[in-house]
Tab-separated table of C-alpha atoms in Angstrom:
chain	number	residue	atom	x	y	z
A	152	MET	CA	0.000	0.000	0.000
A	153	THR	CA	1.382	3.400	-1.015
A	154	ASP	CA	1.339	6.582	1.084
A	155	SER	CA	0.261	8.824	-1.837
A	156	VAL	CA	-2.958	10.182	-3.321
A	157	LEU	CA	-3.238	11.740	-6.780
A	158	VAL	CA	-5.414	14.866	-6.948
A	159	ILE	CA	-6.409	16.012	-10.450
A	160	GLY	CA	-7.236	19.702	-10.601
A	161	ALA	CA	-6.007	22.528	-8.372
A	162	GLY	CA	-9.023	24.776	-7.915
A	163	VAL	CA	-10.907	25.199	-4.640
A	164	ALA	CA	-11.885	21.511	-4.442
A	165	GLY	CA	-8.511	20.041	-5.388
A	166	MET	CA	-6.547	22.367	-3.124
A	167	ARG	CA	-8.856	21.711	-0.160
A	168	ALA	CA	-8.621	17.931	-0.575
A	169	ALA	CA	-4.836	18.104	-1.043
A	170	LEU	CA	-4.355	20.155	2.123
A	171	ASP	CA	-6.554	17.862	4.226
A	172	LEU	CA	-4.685	14.782	3.016
A	173	ALA	CA	-1.245	16.351	3.462
A	174	ARG	CA	-1.992	17.457	7.019
A	175	HIS	CA	-2.692	13.836	7.907
A	176	GLY	CA	0.701	12.630	6.685
A	177	ILE	CA	-0.329	11.559	3.209
A	178	GLN	CA	1.872	12.440	0.242
A	179	VAL	CA	-0.164	14.250	-2.408
A	180	VAL	CA	0.603	14.591	-6.100
A	181	LEU	CA	-1.424	17.623	-7.188
A	182	ILE	CA	-1.624	18.063	-10.961
A	183	GLU	CA	-3.024	21.096	-12.778
A	184	ARG	CA	-3.303	21.651	-16.538
A	185	GLU	CA	-2.774	25.429	-16.240
A	186	PRO	CA	0.586	27.075	-15.379
A	187	VAL	CA	-0.622	28.202	-11.926
A	188	LEU	CA	-2.926	26.912	-9.185
A	189	GLY	CA	-6.396	28.174	-8.375
A	190	GLY	CA	-8.694	27.290	-11.271
A	191	VAL	CA	-11.376	29.854	-12.131
A	192	MET	CA	-10.733	31.575	-8.769
A	193	ALA	CA	-6.949	31.630	-9.173
A	194	SER	CA	-6.448	35.339	-8.510
A	195	ARG	CA	-8.535	35.282	-5.330
A	196	LEU	CA	-6.980	32.084	-3.966
A	197	SER	CA	-3.519	33.601	-4.442
A	198	ASP	CA	-4.293	36.844	-2.599
A	199	GLU	CA	-3.333	36.717	1.086
A	200	GLU	CA	-5.615	39.660	1.882
A	201	GLU	CA	-8.731	38.119	0.323
A	202	SER	CA	-11.295	37.564	3.099
A	203	PHE	CA	-13.781	35.431	1.125
A	204	SER	CA	-16.696	37.110	2.881
A	205	PHE	CA	-19.082	35.193	0.600
A	206	ALA	CA	-17.832	31.910	2.107
A	207	HIS	CA	-19.381	32.798	5.499
A	208	GLY	CA	-16.793	31.127	7.714
A	209	VAL	CA	-15.919	28.148	5.497
A	210	GLU	CA	-12.142	27.656	5.282
A	211	VAL	CA	-11.226	28.392	1.675
A	212	PRO	CA	-7.743	27.116	0.702
A	213	LYS	CA	-4.991	29.519	-0.327
A	214	THR	CA	-2.144	28.818	-2.730
A	215	GLN	CA	0.334	29.959	-0.072
A	216	GLN	CA	-0.805	27.028	2.072
A	217	ILE	CA	-0.085	24.630	-0.783
A	218	ALA	CA	3.351	26.181	-1.336
A	219	ALA	CA	4.220	25.765	2.351
A	220	GLN	CA	3.021	22.150	2.612
A	221	LYS	CA	5.978	19.784	2.182
A	222	ASN	CA	3.706	16.760	1.690
A	223	ILE	CA	2.330	18.142	-1.599
A	224	GLU	CA	4.133	17.756	-4.920
A	225	VAL	CA	2.754	20.295	-7.409
A	226	LEU	CA	2.880	19.517	-11.135
A	227	THR	CA	1.532	22.328	-13.326
A	228	LEU	CA	0.963	22.203	-17.100
A	229	ALA	CA	0.238	18.535	-16.463
A	230	GLU	CA	-2.442	16.008	-17.325
A	231	ILE	CA	-2.939	12.323	-16.689
A	232	VAL	CA	-2.600	10.136	-19.792
A	233	GLU	CA	-2.769	6.644	-18.287
A	234	LEU	CA	-3.883	4.994	-15.048
A	235	ALA	CA	-3.080	1.361	-14.316
A	236	GLY	CA	-3.695	-0.825	-11.278
A	237	THR	CA	-6.452	-0.928	-8.682
A	238	ALA	CA	-7.459	0.912	-5.511
A	239	GLY	CA	-4.512	1.010	-3.132
A	240	ASP	CA	-2.004	0.436	-5.929
A	241	PHE	CA	-2.511	2.787	-8.878
A	242	THR	CA	0.265	3.799	-11.263
A	243	ALA	CA	-0.351	7.092	-13.043
A	244	THR	CA	1.438	8.292	-16.161
A	245	ILE	CA	1.456	12.093	-16.346
A	246	ARG	CA	2.372	14.301	-19.292
A	247	GLN	CA	3.886	17.643	-18.276
A	248	ARG	CA	4.542	20.502	-20.691
A	249	ALA	CA	7.595	22.725	-20.268
A	250	ARG	CA	7.471	26.213	-18.703
A	251	PHE	CA	10.778	27.077	-20.421
A	252	VAL	CA	11.520	29.106	-17.263
A	253	THR	CA	13.193	27.562	-14.199
A	254	ASP	CA	12.671	28.192	-10.492
A	255	ALA	CA	15.650	30.565	-10.629
A	256	CYS	CA	13.228	33.228	-11.935
A	257	THR	CA	12.949	36.212	-9.574
A	258	ARG	CA	10.073	37.908	-11.438
A	259	CYS	CA	12.179	40.949	-12.287
A	260	ARG	CA	9.915	41.664	-15.320
A	261	HIS	CA	12.840	42.432	-17.652
A	262	CYS	CA	11.662	39.685	-20.006
A	263	HIS	CA	8.095	40.919	-19.928
A	264	THR	CA	9.218	44.406	-20.886
A	265	VAL	CA	11.104	43.360	-24.027
A	266	CYS	CA	8.749	40.617	-25.249
A	267	PRO	CA	7.056	41.770	-28.493
A	268	GLN	CA	4.168	39.270	-28.435
A	269	VAL	CA	0.848	40.181	-26.780
A	270	ALA	CA	-2.215	38.039	-25.997
A	271	PRO	CA	-5.379	38.322	-23.861
A	272	ASN	CA	-4.786	37.285	-20.249
A	273	GLN	CA	-7.055	34.263	-19.813
A	274	PHE	CA	-6.654	34.480	-16.027
A	275	GLN	CA	-8.390	37.850	-16.071
A	276	ALA	CA	-11.104	36.760	-18.516
A	277	GLY	CA	-9.371	38.578	-21.365
A	278	ILE	CA	-10.054	42.094	-20.033
A	279	THR	CA	-6.297	42.670	-19.722
A	280	LEU	CA	-3.350	41.727	-21.926
A	281	ARG	CA	-0.200	39.761	-21.202
A	282	LYS	CA	2.997	38.938	-23.036
A	283	ALA	CA	4.096	35.561	-24.386
A	284	ILE	CA	6.326	35.284	-21.299
A	285	TYR	CA	4.276	36.152	-18.266
A	286	THR	CA	2.940	35.475	-14.806
A	287	PRO	CA	-0.879	35.686	-14.728
A	288	PHE	CA	-1.140	37.934	-11.664
A	289	ARG	CA	0.636	38.989	-8.504
A	290	ASP	CA	1.372	36.185	-6.009
A	291	ALA	CA	0.593	33.415	-8.502
A	292	PHE	CA	1.971	29.975	-7.596
A	293	PRO	CA	4.261	28.647	-8.937
A	294	SER	CA	5.852	32.072	-8.904
A	295	SER	CA	8.223	31.675	-11.843
A	296	TYR	CA	7.224	33.091	-15.222
A	297	VAL	CA	5.991	30.793	-17.980
A	298	ILE	CA	6.298	31.004	-21.757
A	299	ASP	CA	3.171	30.494	-23.828
A	300	ILE	CA	4.885	28.782	-26.714
A	301	GLU	CA	1.789	29.147	-28.923
A	302	THR	CA	2.097	32.950	-28.691
A	303	CYS	CA	5.907	33.135	-28.658
A	304	LEU	CA	7.770	33.859	-31.899
A	305	ASN	CA	10.046	30.895	-31.209
A	306	ASN	CA	9.255	27.298	-32.056
A	307	PRO	CA	11.997	25.398	-30.255
A	308	PRO	CA	14.285	23.739	-30.876
A	309	ASN	CA	14.646	24.434	-34.596
A	310	TYR	CA	13.146	27.889	-35.144
A	311	MET	CA	14.456	30.544	-32.727
A	312	PRO	CA	14.282	34.018	-34.319
A	313	CYS	CA	13.763	35.912	-31.015
A	314	GLN	CA	16.189	35.951	-28.075
A	315	ARG	CA	15.076	39.175	-26.385
A	316	CYS	CA	13.930	37.561	-23.120
A	317	VAL	CA	17.020	35.338	-22.874
A	318	GLU	CA	19.347	38.283	-23.372
A	319	VAL	CA	17.879	40.394	-20.557
A	320	CYS	CA	17.411	37.569	-18.015
A	321	ASP	CA	20.035	38.188	-15.316
A	322	ASP	CA	18.851	35.035	-13.515
A	323	LYS	CA	19.666	32.816	-16.511
A	324	ALA	CA	16.275	31.201	-15.914
A	325	ILE	CA	14.995	31.012	-19.515
A	326	HIS	CA	15.861	27.838	-21.400
A	327	PHE	CA	14.295	27.156	-24.776
A	328	GLU	CA	16.352	23.972	-25.011
A	329	MET	CA	14.041	22.265	-22.502
A	330	ALA	CA	12.108	19.316	-23.885
A	331	ALA	CA	8.641	20.488	-24.900
A	332	GLU	CA	7.114	17.844	-22.659
A	333	GLN	CA	8.060	14.950	-20.410
A	334	GLN	CA	6.306	11.890	-19.057
A	335	LEU	CA	6.315	11.190	-15.329
A	336	THR	CA	5.172	8.153	-13.356
A	337	ARG	CA	3.647	8.385	-9.874
A	338	LYS	CA	2.197	5.751	-7.520
A	339	ALA	CA	-1.080	6.454	-5.719
A	340	GLY	CA	-3.459	4.545	-3.482
A	341	ALA	CA	-6.428	6.682	-4.515
A	342	VAL	CA	-7.372	9.395	-6.985
A	343	VAL	CA	-9.436	12.541	-6.328
A	344	VAL	CA	-10.982	14.089	-9.445
A	345	ALA	CA	-11.428	17.839	-8.932
A	346	THR	CA	-11.403	19.147	-12.489
A	347	GLY	CA	-13.968	21.871	-11.780
A	348	PHE	CA	-15.980	23.605	-14.473
A	349	ALA	CA	-15.679	26.047	-17.342
A	350	VAL	CA	-17.869	28.900	-18.509
A	351	GLU	CA	-19.701	28.822	-21.821
A	352	GLY	CA	-18.239	31.087	-24.476
A	353	SER	CA	-19.560	34.584	-24.924
A	354	GLY	CA	-21.333	33.636	-28.161
A	355	GLU	CA	-24.641	33.075	-26.390
A	356	LEU	CA	-24.481	36.680	-25.116
A	357	ASP	CA	-24.092	38.284	-28.539
A	358	ARG	CA	-27.834	38.671	-28.965
A	359	TYR	CA	-27.872	40.923	-25.902
A	360	GLY	CA	-25.273	43.287	-27.348
A	361	TYR	CA	-22.224	41.743	-25.686
A	362	GLY	CA	-19.106	42.983	-27.437
A	363	SER	CA	-20.708	46.217	-28.634
A	364	HIS	CA	-19.535	48.200	-25.580
A	365	PRO	CA	-16.796	47.612	-22.949
A	366	ASP	CA	-19.268	48.080	-20.079
A	367	ILE	CA	-21.352	45.057	-21.118
A	368	LEU	CA	-19.516	42.322	-19.222
A	369	SER	CA	-19.834	38.603	-18.702
A	370	TYR	CA	-19.941	37.682	-15.037
A	371	MET	CA	-16.487	36.071	-15.267
A	372	GLU	CA	-15.095	39.338	-16.654
A	373	PHE	CA	-16.799	41.156	-13.803
A	374	GLU	CA	-15.345	38.666	-11.304
A	375	GLN	CA	-11.841	39.490	-12.518
A	376	LEU	CA	-12.620	43.210	-12.533
A	377	ILE	CA	-13.446	43.134	-8.795
A	378	SER	CA	-10.567	40.826	-7.898
A	379	PRO	CA	-7.936	42.483	-5.657
A	380	VAL	CA	-5.331	41.744	-8.340
A	381	GLY	CA	-7.595	42.813	-11.189
A	382	PRO	CA	-7.020	45.832	-13.432
A	383	SER	CA	-8.839	48.194	-11.037
A	384	GLY	CA	-7.409	46.815	-7.805
A	385	GLY	CA	-10.669	45.272	-6.633
A	386	PHE	CA	-12.926	48.268	-7.294
A	387	VAL	CA	-15.893	48.260	-9.659
A	388	GLU	CA	-14.947	50.586	-12.509
A	389	LYS	CA	-16.308	51.151	-15.986
A	390	LEU	CA	-13.830	49.827	-18.508
A	391	SER	CA	-14.896	52.565	-20.918
A	392	ASN	CA	-13.678	55.499	-18.804
A	393	SER	CA	-12.392	54.177	-15.430
A	394	THR	CA	-15.184	55.875	-13.472
A	395	SER	CA	-17.298	54.230	-10.797
A	396	PRO	CA	-20.788	53.218	-12.017
A	397	GLU	CA	-23.876	54.445	-10.197
A	398	ASN	CA	-26.417	52.145	-11.867
A	399	VAL	CA	-25.646	48.459	-12.528
A	400	LEU	CA	-27.938	45.820	-14.025
A	401	TYR	CA	-27.053	42.225	-13.154
A	402	VAL	CA	-28.762	39.736	-15.487
A	403	MET	CA	-29.165	36.121	-14.307
A	404	HIS	CA	-30.074	33.327	-16.733
A	405	ASP	CA	-30.820	30.665	-14.124
A	406	ALA	CA	-31.465	30.443	-10.382
A	407	SER	CA	-29.259	27.447	-9.530
A	408	ARG	CA	-27.322	27.351	-6.273
A	409	PHE	CA	-24.146	27.983	-8.255
A	410	ALA	CA	-25.552	30.976	-10.147
A	411	THR	CA	-27.141	32.560	-7.083
A	412	GLY	CA	-23.937	32.054	-5.080
A	413	CYS	CA	-21.930	33.928	-7.716
A	414	ALA	CA	-24.545	36.675	-7.935
A	415	ALA	CA	-24.733	37.140	-4.172
A	416	ALA	CA	-20.943	37.444	-3.841
A	417	GLN	CA	-20.730	39.986	-6.664
A	418	CYS	CA	-23.701	41.989	-5.363
A	419	ASP	CA	-22.005	42.056	-1.941
A	420	LYS	CA	-18.923	43.547	-3.552
A	421	MET	CA	-20.919	46.218	-5.383
A	422	ALA	CA	-22.925	47.107	-2.286
A	423	ASP	CA	-19.760	47.413	-0.193
A	424	GLN	CA	-18.537	49.955	-2.739
A	425	GLU	CA	-21.799	51.887	-2.195
A	426	ILE	CA	-23.013	51.709	-5.771
A	427	LYS	CA	-26.331	53.559	-5.619
A	428	ASN	CA	-28.581	51.428	-7.774
A	429	ILE	CA	-28.126	47.661	-8.222
A	430	VAL	CA	-30.855	45.784	-10.078
A	431	VAL	CA	-30.887	41.993	-10.457
A	432	LEU	CA	-32.982	40.760	-13.365
A	433	HIS	CA	-33.733	37.104	-12.719
A	434	PRO	CA	-35.686	34.294	-14.404
A	435	SER	CA	-39.066	33.070	-13.250
A	436	THR	CA	-38.849	31.606	-9.753
A	437	THR	CA	-40.103	32.371	-6.280
A	438	LYS	CA	-38.209	34.391	-3.714
A	439	GLU	CA	-38.953	31.715	-1.135
A	440	GLY	CA	-37.655	28.861	-3.275
A	441	ASP	CA	-34.310	27.202	-2.640
A	442	PRO	CA	-31.700	28.211	-3.705
A	443	PHE	CA	-33.127	31.581	-4.709
A	444	GLY	CA	-34.450	32.048	-1.175
A	445	THR	CA	-30.891	31.802	0.143
A	446	PHE	CA	-29.801	34.414	-2.371
A	447	TRP	CA	-32.665	36.690	-1.320
A	448	ARG	CA	-31.663	36.438	2.360
A	449	ARG	CA	-28.014	37.163	1.589
A	450	ILE	CA	-28.700	40.389	-0.300
A	451	ALA	CA	-31.625	41.557	1.851
A	452	ARG	CA	-29.306	43.789	3.897
A	453	HIS	CA	-28.349	45.675	0.740
A	454	SER	CA	-30.453	48.026	-1.356
A	455	VAL	CA	-30.601	45.577	-4.240
A	456	ALA	CA	-33.752	45.502	-6.368
A	457	LEU	CA	-34.964	42.143	-7.698
A	458	VAL	CA	-36.950	42.147	-10.919
A	459	GLU	CA	-38.396	39.008	-12.478
A	460	GLY	CA	-38.081	39.175	-16.221
A	461	GLU	CA	-35.887	38.780	-19.311
A	462	VAL	CA	-33.617	41.107	-21.273
A	463	GLU	CA	-34.759	41.914	-24.785
A	464	ARG	CA	-32.105	44.373	-25.961
A	465	ILE	CA	-29.057	46.300	-24.771
A	466	ALA	CA	-27.793	49.232	-26.844
A	467	PRO	CA	-25.002	51.750	-26.203
A	468	ILE	CA	-26.083	55.409	-26.116
A	469	GLU	CA	-24.257	58.701	-25.543
A	470	ASP	CA	-22.172	59.448	-22.423
A	471	ASP	CA	-21.097	55.801	-22.140
A	472	GLN	CA	-24.574	54.743	-21.038
A	473	LEU	CA	-26.408	51.533	-21.902
A	474	ARG	CA	-30.104	51.509	-22.742
A	475	VAL	CA	-31.746	48.252	-21.672
A	476	ARG	CA	-35.156	47.027	-22.732
A	477	TYR	CA	-36.535	44.126	-20.731
A	478	LYS	CA	-39.843	42.337	-20.328
A	479	GLU	CA	-40.964	42.172	-16.715
A	480	ALA	CA	-43.042	39.154	-15.688
A	481	ASN	CA	-46.807	39.721	-15.659
A	482	GLN	CA	-46.466	43.104	-17.359
A	483	PRO	CA	-47.998	43.688	-20.807
A	484	LEU	CA	-45.375	46.184	-21.995
A	485	SER	CA	-41.570	46.170	-22.017
A	486	THR	CA	-39.590	48.505	-19.753
A	487	THR	CA	-36.667	50.663	-20.913
A	488	GLU	CA	-34.033	52.003	-18.500
A	489	ASP	CA	-30.480	53.366	-18.735
A	490	TYR	CA	-27.518	51.858	-16.853
A	491	ASP	CA	-23.806	52.544	-16.479
A	492	MET	CA	-22.886	48.851	-16.586
A	493	VAL	CA	-24.554	45.541	-17.409
A	494	VAL	CA	-23.284	42.161	-16.143
A	495	LEU	CA	-24.497	39.060	-17.995
A	496	THR	CA	-24.251	35.580	-16.515
A	497	THR	CA	-23.363	32.664	-18.779
A	498	ARG	CA	-24.028	29.001	-18.299
A	499	ALA	CA	-21.291	26.767	-16.959
A	500	LYS	CA	-20.169	23.412	-18.340
A	501	ALA	CA	-17.748	20.596	-17.578
A	502	SER	CA	-14.056	21.423	-17.691
A	503	PRO	CA	-12.538	21.317	-21.218
A	504	GLY	CA	-11.033	17.951	-22.004
A	505	PHE	CA	-12.747	16.238	-19.083
A	506	SER	CA	-14.237	13.508	-21.291
A	507	LYS	CA	-10.681	12.548	-22.222
A	508	THR	CA	-9.670	12.439	-18.546
A	509	ALA	CA	-12.738	10.319	-17.727
A	510	ALA	CA	-11.763	7.848	-20.444
A	511	VAL	CA	-8.231	7.571	-19.045
A	512	LEU	CA	-9.586	6.954	-15.537
A	513	GLY	CA	-12.304	4.613	-16.738
A	514	ILE	CA	-15.062	6.520	-14.913
A	515	GLU	CA	-18.556	7.300	-16.164
A	516	HIS	CA	-19.879	10.790	-16.829
A	517	ASN	CA	-23.452	11.990	-17.119
A	518	GLY	CA	-25.239	13.517	-20.080
A	519	PHE	CA	-23.921	16.973	-19.210
A	520	GLY	CA	-20.255	15.919	-19.250
A	521	PHE	CA	-19.749	15.885	-15.467
A	522	VAL	CA	-18.664	12.883	-13.384
A	523	ARG	CA	-21.457	10.461	-12.560
A	524	ALA	CA	-21.144	10.337	-8.767
A	525	GLY	CA	-22.630	8.158	-6.029
A	526	GLN	CA	-21.940	4.873	-7.822
A	527	THR	CA	-20.388	2.713	-5.078
A	528	ILE	CA	-19.231	2.908	-1.453
A	529	GLY	CA	-18.211	6.505	-0.940
A	530	GLY	CA	-21.600	8.161	-1.389
A	531	ILE	CA	-21.582	11.500	-3.195
A	532	ASN	CA	-17.827	11.205	-3.795
A	533	ALA	CA	-17.858	7.749	-5.372
A	534	THR	CA	-17.326	7.194	-9.070
A	535	SER	CA	-17.832	4.023	-11.076
A	536	GLN	CA	-14.256	2.955	-10.248
A	537	PRO	CA	-13.218	1.926	-6.693
A	538	GLY	CA	-10.521	4.155	-5.260
A	539	ILE	CA	-11.382	7.085	-7.534
A	540	TYR	CA	-13.399	9.861	-5.880
A	541	VAL	CA	-14.848	13.135	-7.124
A	542	ALA	CA	-15.032	16.498	-5.387
A	543	GLY	CA	-16.569	19.866	-6.143
A	544	CYS	CA	-17.936	20.983	-9.496
A	545	ALA	CA	-16.421	18.042	-11.383
A	546	SER	CA	-19.709	16.216	-10.672
A	547	GLY	CA	-21.975	19.235	-11.253
A	548	LEU	CA	-22.242	22.892	-10.345
A	549	LYS	CA	-22.122	23.751	-6.637
A	550	ASP	CA	-21.563	26.704	-4.351
A	551	VAL	CA	-18.423	27.065	-2.229
A	552	HIS	CA	-19.973	25.394	0.839
A	553	GLU	CA	-20.886	22.236	-1.057
A	554	THR	CA	-17.510	22.238	-2.804
A	555	ILE	CA	-15.562	22.410	0.458
A	556	ALA	CA	-17.752	19.754	2.068
A	557	GLU	CA	-17.270	17.337	-0.821
A	558	SER	CA	-13.526	17.966	-0.875
A	559	LYS	CA	-13.197	17.102	2.794
A	560	SER	CA	-15.233	13.934	2.429
A	561	ALA	CA	-13.274	12.902	-0.698
A	562	ALA	CA	-10.070	13.260	1.310
A	563	ILE	CA	-11.501	11.094	4.092
A	564	HIS	CA	-12.549	8.349	1.664
A	565	SER	CA	-9.126	8.434	-0.034
A	566	MET	CA	-7.395	7.803	3.297
A	567	ARG	CA	-8.915	4.316	3.347
A	568	HIS	CA	-6.620	3.280	0.476
A	569	VAL	CA	-3.267	4.615	1.674
A	570	GLN	CA	-0.747	4.104	4.445
A	571	ALA	CA	-0.275	7.478	6.125
A	572	ARG	CA	3.161	8.429	7.475
A	573	ALA	CA	3.058	9.469	11.140
A	574	ASP	CA	6.351	11.367	10.774
A	575	LYS	CA	4.836	13.537	8.013
A	576	ALA	CA	1.536	14.390	9.707
A	577	ASP	CA	0.534	17.760	11.139
A	578	THR	CA	-2.098	15.903	13.214
A	579	PRO	CA	-1.561	12.658	15.175
A	580	ILE	CA	-1.654	9.469	13.100
A	581	VAL	CA	-1.220	5.884	14.277
A	582	THR	CA	-0.165	3.270	11.708
A	583	GLY	CA	-0.806	-0.459	11.604
A	584	HIS	CA	-4.509	-0.185	12.406
A	585	THR	CA	-7.538	-0.960	10.261
A	586	GLY	CA	-9.447	2.237	9.596
A	587	VAL	CA	-8.633	5.928	9.308
A	588	MET	CA	-7.236	8.185	12.030
A	589	ILE	CA	-8.903	11.619	12.065
A	590	ASP	CA	-8.128	14.184	14.775
A	591	GLY	CA	-6.654	11.525	17.029
A	592	ARG	CA	-9.531	8.997	16.712
A	593	TRP	CA	-9.857	5.847	14.653
A	594	LEU	CA	-12.973	5.901	12.508
A	595	THR	CA	-14.753	2.901	11.051
A	596	ASP	CA	-16.485	3.104	7.666
A	597	GLU	CA	-19.780	3.813	9.436
A	598	GLN	CA	-18.200	6.561	11.541
A	599	ILE	CA	-16.652	8.052	8.400
A	600	ARG	CA	-20.082	8.119	6.755
A	601	LYS	CA	-21.628	9.847	9.781
A	602	ARG	CA	-18.764	12.339	9.945
A	603	ILE	CA	-19.236	13.251	6.272
A	604	GLU	CA	-22.977	13.673	6.781
A	605	SER	CA	-22.281	15.937	9.769
A	606	ILE	CA	-19.827	18.060	7.736
A	607	LEU	CA	-22.358	18.446	4.933
A	608	LEU	CA	-25.190	19.329	7.344
A	609	ASN	CA	-23.131	21.941	9.210
A	610	LEU	CA	-21.948	23.585	6.020
A	611	MET	CA	-25.442	23.695	4.521
A	612	GLN	CA	-26.787	25.278	7.721
A	613	ALA	CA	-24.029	27.898	7.546
A	614	THR	CA	-25.591	29.242	4.355
């Protein structure tokens, strides 16, 4: 039996599961397909000052905690390509792409200054630009720069017309002679799938006028705008003229727990900035219904107006204003109002390439592309393969409370398949015993189940 667990995906769910496992003396191999940790919330999870007020007391993981945890091996730009063996004795083959920049990088920015190639910064939803050699945002982890070889003028090793970054790098950290990719092998007793979700492209928003004016934003663009490391330093500003908006329309396309959680957090941020008029246009539902009822309670302390209806048209007018026509429920005529900014939600989907990952792992997914969970022993975390567990939005969209709860329970289930090292644990662990040691107590399978149910209940009540 190995002492390692493989965690696939380093967003909120993957980082939480990795930290819980590592603190109990289990070696974690944490793989992430992007160059830095954090997933869709990367900038927030990397900011030490971020309070996560929307989490309401739930412990949200930070990338600094991962960096400080010696029991976690981080592999970025990596994906699993093969998994052999059975629960307790898996062998994973991992493909890792090159950063072309070593850990000797001190982030001096000399390379960034001279690089001639520019691309949208995908970590800030494309509202800012980056160079071909870049770090996505302040305090990103890993901290060294990375070269986007698809944007770079060079195509190593045979075509190297540009040496600007190499010439100015005093740290001698840039090496285009690195192999473009390498294959690694890691042993694991269990696997946690935490591949998260992705947001639908902006194409579905075109009919509302998205793209016709910089102050018509998708909610992911707005999320990056209000991030502490965003282009406006965490303040809501109009991209058209850098002024603070007084009237904001927030358009929701569904009332799921995930969508309402995002909306509540972003409305909190706007209200804290004392934006005078915030209107949420939402689909047909009832204010008492769950999860919309939870959303209603969370924003009740703010002067946020809720209007049931649908957008018909958004058109830019003079003075950087947006004229919105919408059809309010149970009203015969459409309403027209002017706003400084409009935020449009988009539907979420399974993480890109997840179907390929599912095929490698041999696990089933549902008709929406997410993991089919609850298949065997392991409850909501179980997949169709023993020893492989799912956490967070990889099995469907969830709010942060559900994500954290599932991550903790996935970590607990994974412990059943590994031999923890007492000398590596932050909390007491006794070896040579059947079961799992949690907080100094041995837990049977039944006790584990009850503990997971208790965690889920407490977190749901916290909302």
